[in-house]
Coordinates of C-alpha atoms and ligand atoms in Angstrom, one line a residue:
M1 CA 74.7 -2.0 2.4
N2 CA 77.0 1.0 2.1
K3 CA 80.1 -1.3 1.9
P4 CA 80.9 -2.6 -1.6
F5 CA 80.7 -6.3 -2.5
Y6 CA 83.6 -7.9 -4.3
I7 CA 83.0 -10.3 -7.1
N8 CA 86.1 -11.5 -9.0
L9 CA 88.0 -8.7 -7.2
Q10 CA 85.7 -6.1 -8.8
E11 CA 83.9 -3.7 -6.6
H12 CA 80.0 -3.7 -6.7
F13 CA 77.6 -1.3 -5.0
I14 CA 74.0 -2.2 -4.2
T15 CA 71.5 0.3 -2.9
V16 CA 68.3 -0.5 -1.0
S17 CA 64.9 1.1 -1.5
I18 CA 62.3 0.7 1.1
G19 CA 58.6 1.3 1.1
V20 CA 56.8 1.4 4.4
A21 CA 53.1 1.0 5.3
L22 CA 51.8 1.0 8.8
Y23 CA 49.2 -1.3 10.3
P24 CA 46.4 -0.5 10.8
E25 CA 46.4 3.1 9.5
H26 CA 47.3 2.1 5.9
G27 CA 45.3 -1.1 5.7
R28 CA 43.7 -3.7 7.9
Q29 CA 43.9 -6.5 5.3
I30 CA 47.2 -7.9 4.2
D31 CA 46.2 -7.1 0.6
S32 CA 45.8 -3.4 1.0
L33 CA 48.7 -3.1 3.4
N34 CA 51.0 -4.8 0.9
I35 CA 49.7 -2.6 -2.0
H36 CA 50.4 0.5 0.0
A37 CA 53.9 -0.6 0.9
E38 CA 54.5 -1.3 -2.8
Q39 CA 53.2 2.2 -3.7
A40 CA 55.7 3.7 -1.2
L41 CA 58.4 1.5 -2.6
A42 CA 57.6 2.6 -6.2
E43 CA 57.9 6.2 -5.0
A44 CA 61.2 5.6 -3.4
K45 CA 62.5 4.1 -6.6
Q46 CA 61.2 7.0 -8.6
L47 CA 63.2 9.3 -6.4
G48 CA 66.3 7.5 -7.6
G49 CA 66.3 4.7 -5.0
N50 CA 68.6 4.3 -2.0
T51 CA 66.0 5.8 0.2
I52 CA 63.0 5.1 2.4
R53 CA 59.4 6.3 1.7
L54 CA 56.5 6.1 4.0
Y55 CA 53.1 5.6 2.4
S56 CA 51.0 8.7 2.4
H57 CA 47.3 8.6 2.3
K58 CA 45.5 9.9 -0.8
A59 CA 42.6 11.3 1.0
S60 CA 39.3 9.8 0.0
P61 CA 36.2 11.7 1.1
L62 CA 35.0 8.6 2.9
L63 CA 38.3 7.9 4.6
N64 CA 37.9 11.0 6.8
S65 CA 34.4 10.0 7.9
S66 CA 33.6 7.3 10.4
I67 CA 33.5 4.7 7.8
N68 CA 36.2 2.0 7.8
L69 CA 36.1 1.4 4.1
D70 CA 38.0 -1.8 3.8
R71 CA 36.0 -3.6 6.5
D72 CA 32.7 -2.0 5.7
L73 CA 32.9 -2.7 2.0
R74 CA 33.5 -6.4 2.7
Q75 CA 30.6 -6.4 5.1
A76 CA 28.5 -4.6 2.4
I77 CA 29.0 -7.4 0.0
K78 CA 28.0 -10.0 2.6
N79 CA 25.0 -7.9 3.8
K80 CA 23.8 -7.2 0.3
E81 CA 24.1 -3.5 0.7
L82 CA 25.6 -3.1 -2.8
I83 CA 22.9 -2.7 -5.4
V84 CA 23.0 -2.4 -9.2
Y85 CA 21.2 0.4 -10.9
Y86 CA 20.5 0.4 -14.6
Q87 CA 20.6 3.4 -17.0
P88 CA 18.6 3.1 -20.2
K89 CA 20.2 3.4 -23.6
I90 CA 18.0 4.5 -26.5
S91 CA 18.5 3.3 -30.0
L92 CA 18.1 6.1 -32.6
T93 CA 17.5 3.5 -35.3
S94 CA 14.8 1.4 -33.7
K95 CA 13.5 4.1 -31.4
K96 CA 13.4 1.5 -28.7
V97 CA 15.2 0.8 -25.5
Y98 CA 18.4 -0.8 -26.7
G99 CA 19.4 -1.9 -23.2
F100 CA 21.1 -0.5 -20.1
E101 CA 24.4 0.2 -18.4
A102 CA 24.8 -1.5 -15.0
L103 CA 26.0 1.0 -12.4
I104 CA 26.8 0.1 -8.8
R105 CA 25.6 1.9 -5.7
W106 CA 26.2 1.3 -2.0
N107 CA 23.1 1.5 0.0
H108 CA 24.8 2.3 3.3
P109 CA 22.7 1.6 6.4
V110 CA 23.6 5.0 7.9
R111 CA 24.7 7.2 5.0
G112 CA 22.2 6.2 2.4
L113 CA 23.0 5.7 -1.2
I114 CA 26.7 6.3 -1.9
A115 CA 28.0 6.9 -5.5
P116 CA 30.6 4.6 -7.0
D117 CA 33.2 7.3 -7.5
T118 CA 33.5 7.5 -3.7
F119 CA 34.3 3.9 -3.0
L120 CA 35.4 2.2 -6.2
P121 CA 38.9 3.9 -6.3
F122 CA 39.5 2.5 -2.8
A123 CA 38.2 -0.9 -3.8
E124 CA 40.7 -0.8 -6.8
E125 CA 43.6 -0.8 -4.4
S126 CA 42.8 -4.4 -3.3
S127 CA 41.1 -7.5 -4.7
L128 CA 37.8 -6.0 -3.5
I129 CA 37.2 -4.5 -6.9
S130 CA 37.2 -7.9 -8.5
E131 CA 34.7 -9.2 -6.0
I132 CA 32.5 -6.3 -6.6
G133 CA 32.9 -6.8 -10.4
Y134 CA 31.8 -10.4 -10.1
F135 CA 28.8 -9.4 -8.0
V136 CA 27.7 -6.8 -10.6
L137 CA 28.1 -9.4 -13.3
L138 CA 25.9 -12.0 -11.5
E139 CA 23.3 -9.4 -10.6
T140 CA 23.2 -8.1 -14.2
C141 CA 22.8 -11.6 -15.6
K142 CA 20.0 -12.3 -13.2
Q143 CA 18.3 -9.1 -14.2
I144 CA 18.7 -9.8 -17.9
K145 CA 17.0 -13.2 -17.3
S146 CA 14.1 -11.5 -15.5
W147 CA 13.7 -9.0 -18.4
I148 CA 13.7 -11.8 -21.0
N149 CA 11.0 -13.5 -18.9
H150 CA 9.0 -10.3 -18.7
G151 CA 8.8 -10.2 -22.5
F152 CA 11.9 -8.2 -23.4
P153 CA 14.0 -10.7 -25.3
D154 CA 16.4 -8.3 -27.1
I155 CA 17.9 -6.5 -24.1
S156 CA 21.6 -5.8 -24.0
V157 CA 23.3 -4.7 -20.8
S158 CA 26.8 -3.4 -20.4
V159 CA 28.9 -3.7 -17.3
N160 CA 32.1 -1.7 -16.4
I161 CA 35.3 -3.7 -16.2
V162 CA 38.5 -2.5 -14.7
A163 CA 42.1 -3.4 -15.5
Q164 CA 42.5 -5.7 -12.4
Q165 CA 39.7 -7.9 -13.6
I166 CA 41.4 -8.2 -17.0
H167 CA 44.8 -9.1 -15.6
R168 CA 43.7 -11.3 -12.8
G169 CA 42.9 -14.2 -15.2
R170 CA 39.4 -15.0 -13.9
L171 CA 37.3 -12.8 -16.2
L172 CA 36.5 -15.4 -18.9
T173 CA 35.6 -18.0 -16.3
D174 CA 33.5 -15.5 -14.4
L175 CA 31.6 -14.5 -17.5
K176 CA 30.9 -18.1 -18.6
E177 CA 29.8 -19.0 -15.0
A178 CA 27.4 -16.0 -14.8
L179 CA 25.9 -16.7 -18.3
E180 CA 25.5 -20.4 -17.5
L181 CA 24.0 -19.8 -14.1
Y182 CA 21.1 -17.8 -15.5
N183 CA 21.0 -19.6 -18.8
I184 CA 21.4 -16.6 -21.1
D185 CA 23.3 -16.1 -24.3
G186 CA 26.4 -13.9 -24.4
H187 CA 24.9 -11.4 -26.9
H188 CA 22.9 -9.9 -24.0
L189 CA 26.1 -8.8 -22.4
E190 CA 28.6 -6.0 -23.2
L191 CA 31.8 -5.1 -21.4
E192 CA 32.8 -1.4 -21.0
I193 CA 36.6 -1.1 -20.9
T194 CA 38.5 2.2 -20.6
E195 CA 41.6 2.9 -22.6
S196 CA 43.7 3.2 -19.4
S197 CA 42.9 -0.5 -18.6
L198 CA 44.6 -1.5 -21.8
I199 CA 47.8 0.6 -21.4
D200 CA 49.7 -2.5 -20.2
H201 CA 49.5 -3.9 -23.6
S202 CA 50.2 -7.6 -23.9
K203 CA 49.3 -10.3 -26.3
N204 CA 47.4 -12.0 -23.4
V205 CA 44.9 -9.1 -23.3
E206 CA 44.3 -9.3 -27.0
K207 CA 43.8 -13.1 -26.7
L208 CA 41.4 -12.7 -23.7
L209 CA 39.3 -10.1 -25.5
E210 CA 39.1 -12.5 -28.6
Q211 CA 38.0 -15.3 -26.3
I212 CA 35.3 -13.1 -24.7
K213 CA 34.0 -12.3 -28.1
K214 CA 33.8 -16.0 -29.0
E215 CA 31.2 -16.2 -26.2
N216 CA 29.1 -13.7 -28.2
I217 CA 29.8 -10.9 -25.6
S218 CA 30.5 -7.4 -27.1
I219 CA 33.2 -5.1 -26.1
S220 CA 32.9 -1.4 -25.8
L221 CA 35.7 1.2 -25.5
D222 CA 34.5 3.4 -22.6
D223 CA 35.2 7.1 -22.0
F224 CA 36.7 7.4 -25.5
G225 CA 38.7 10.5 -26.0
T226 CA 39.4 11.4 -22.4
G227 CA 42.4 9.3 -21.5
Y228 CA 45.5 8.1 -23.2
S229 CA 43.6 7.8 -26.5
S230 CA 46.1 6.0 -28.7
L231 CA 44.2 5.5 -32.0
A232 CA 46.3 2.4 -32.5
Y233 CA 44.1 0.7 -29.9
L234 CA 41.1 1.0 -32.2
T235 CA 42.7 -1.5 -34.6
R236 CA 44.6 -3.6 -32.1
Y237 CA 41.6 -4.6 -30.0
P238 CA 38.3 -6.1 -31.2
F239 CA 35.9 -3.3 -30.1
D240 CA 32.3 -3.5 -31.2
T241 CA 31.3 -0.1 -29.7
L242 CA 32.8 3.3 -29.2
K243 CA 31.4 5.2 -26.2
I244 CA 31.9 9.0 -26.5
D245 CA 32.5 10.4 -23.0
R246 CA 30.1 12.9 -21.4
A247 CA 32.9 15.5 -21.3
F248 CA 32.4 15.9 -25.1
V249 CA 28.7 15.6 -25.2
N250 CA 28.1 18.4 -22.6
K251 CA 30.2 20.8 -24.8
I252 CA 27.9 20.4 -27.8
G253 CA 27.3 24.0 -28.9
D254 CA 31.0 24.7 -28.9
H255 CA 32.4 24.6 -32.5
K256 CA 35.6 22.7 -31.8
D257 CA 34.1 20.1 -29.5
E258 CA 31.4 19.5 -32.1
A259 CA 34.1 18.9 -34.7
I260 CA 35.8 16.3 -32.4
I261 CA 32.5 14.4 -31.9
T262 CA 31.8 14.5 -35.7
A263 CA 35.2 13.1 -36.3
M264 CA 34.9 10.4 -33.6
I265 CA 31.5 9.2 -35.0
A266 CA 32.8 9.2 -38.6
M267 CA 35.9 7.3 -37.6
G268 CA 34.1 4.7 -35.5
K269 CA 31.5 4.2 -38.2
A270 CA 34.2 3.8 -40.9
M271 CA 35.6 1.0 -38.7
G272 CA 32.2 -0.7 -38.4
M273 CA 31.6 0.2 -34.8
N274 CA 28.4 1.1 -33.0
I275 CA 28.6 4.6 -31.5
V276 CA 27.1 5.4 -28.1
A277 CA 27.0 8.9 -26.6
E278 CA 26.7 9.2 -22.8
G279 CA 25.7 12.1 -20.6
V280 CA 23.0 13.3 -23.1
E281 CA 21.0 16.0 -21.2
T282 CA 19.3 18.3 -23.7
I283 CA 17.3 18.2 -26.9
E284 CA 20.0 20.2 -28.7
Q285 CA 22.5 17.4 -27.9
V286 CA 20.0 14.7 -29.0
N287 CA 19.5 16.5 -32.3
F288 CA 23.1 17.1 -33.0
L289 CA 24.1 13.5 -32.3
K290 CA 21.2 12.2 -34.3
H291 CA 22.2 14.4 -37.2
Q292 CA 25.8 13.0 -37.0
G293 CA 24.6 9.4 -37.2
C294 CA 25.2 8.4 -33.6
D295 CA 23.5 5.0 -33.0
I296 CA 22.7 5.0 -29.3
L297 CA 22.1 7.7 -26.7
Q298 CA 22.3 7.5 -22.9
G299 CA 21.8 10.3 -20.4
F300 CA 19.5 12.2 -18.0
Y301 CA 17.5 13.5 -21.0
F302 CA 16.0 10.0 -21.2
S303 CA 16.5 8.7 -17.7
K304 CA 18.8 8.7 -14.7
P305 CA 20.0 5.3 -13.5
L306 CA 17.1 3.3 -12.1
N307 CA 16.8 0.4 -9.7
A308 CA 15.7 -3.0 -11.0
L309 CA 11.9 -2.4 -10.5
E310 CA 12.0 1.1 -12.0
S311 CA 14.0 -0.2 -15.0
T312 CA 11.4 -2.8 -15.7
E313 CA 8.7 -0.1 -15.4
F314 CA 10.7 2.0 -17.8
L315 CA 10.8 -0.8 -20.4
K316 CA 7.0 -1.3 -20.1
Q317 CA 6.3 2.4 -20.6
H318 CA 8.7 3.1 -23.4
K319 CA 8.0 0.6 -26.1
L320 CA 8.5 3.3 -28.6
I321 CA 10.4 6.5 -28.0
A322 CA 9.9 9.8 -29.8
V323 CA 13.4 10.7 -31.0
Ligands
C2E1 P1 30.9 5.9 -16.4 O1 31.2 4.5 -16.8 O2 31.4 7.0 -17.2 O3 29.3 5.9 -16.2 C1 28.5 7.0 -16.5 C2 28.3 7.9 -15.3 O4 27.7 9.1 -15.8 C3 27.3 7.3 -14.3 O5 27.8 7.8 -13.0 C4 26.0 8.0 -14.7 O6 25.1 8.0 -13.6 C5 26.4 9.3 -15.1 N1 25.5 9.9 -16.0 C6 24.7 9.3 -16.9 N2 24.0 10.1 -17.6 C7 24.3 11.4 -17.2 C8 23.9 12.7 -17.6 O7 23.1 12.9 -18.5 N3 24.5 13.7 -17.0 C9 25.4 13.6 -16.0 N4 25.9 14.6 -15.4 N5 25.8 12.3 -15.6 C10 25.3 11.2 -16.2 P2 27.9 6.9 -11.7 O8 26.8 5.9 -11.7 O9 28.0 7.7 -10.6 O10 29.2 6.1 -12.0 C11 30.4 6.7 -12.0 C12 31.5 5.8 -12.5 O11 31.8 4.7 -11.6 C13 31.2 5.2 -13.9 O12 31.5 6.1 -14.9 C14 32.1 4.0 -13.9 O13 33.4 4.3 -14.3 C15 32.2 3.6 -12.4 N6 31.3 2.5 -12.1 C16 30.0 2.5 -11.9 N7 29.5 1.2 -11.6 C17 30.6 0.4 -11.8 C18 30.8 -1.0 -11.7 O14 29.9 -1.8 -11.5 N8 32.1 -1.5 -11.9 C19 33.1 -0.6 -12.2 N9 34.3 -1.2 -12.4 N10 32.9 0.7 -12.3 C20 31.7 1.2 -12.1
CA2 CA1 30.8 3.1 -18.4
CA3 CA1 32.2 8.3 -18.8

């Protein structure tokens, strides 16, 4: 490739960039192997191209252990080791349980309950994350149906959605399928989407979110204020809910952070959105958020995430909450 090409007697130079991933160290499935090679290629191009880059592991805490994440996660889905926990959300207006956020856990046969932060980033490197996302959706709809049958007809449950699910083109079908399978209406379901998932702005994403809303499903902007935070997103996309990240809530008491929360709530309200605060741990935080007009609170002050049985018990024992 060092020699020039001649087109119409003109000299042209072409350079080559190469990204390398090794089997099996960098992936046992073609999916993850390919993604890792592409990451190495992107790095080569960033360095100006005309070079070769070998994929380098970003160390995940689990990768160093005996667990073979890719294989074991696939097994975990088959063996039903993934379980969905539900963290209650409390409505300050009705003083009732508004609903839950669905949060995944991996009940590993040897290592016990594994938190999502440990394995989801890995799953995001392949199509595994979409499979896990679909599983969470089905489990959640099944659970909503069970709560309706237990005499809780107004429950709303949110599920976390990542960029890959949005761009893969199956989300709307998956949502419709899950709702139909358990015969529930879309208003029981809310999607939590982070700003970073929307960075690749395209008309298609806007259209997709509009279609999702036509199914009566709400959309929540998750981790608000922590990421890229373009305020333009607030008008561009049809959000129903603004979710204030725990990083702000746990700094209540600090003057400047309180000012940010106050401003976020005022702005969200002025745009007609519901405001949810996550990571609420103390009575001081409850009082501050209540005073500012926040609608819904979620956090250890009320409850940690619970398994399905415990969540139903929580609903039965908290028909009215003192807030
Ligand atoms: P997130 O969406 O920000 O979820 C809230 C996290 O904060 C949860 O951690 C929850 O257990 C924790 N949390 C709730 N209240 C409190 C509190 O009062 N204090 C403190 N210190 N923490 C609190 P978790 O369950 O470990 O989930 C971590 C992240 O993993 C989530 O962050 C979410 O981004 C992701 N995740 C969890 N389940 C799923 C899922 O099914 N799909 C996708 N795509 N992501 C998920
Ligand atoms: Ca969330
Ligand atoms: Ca968060």
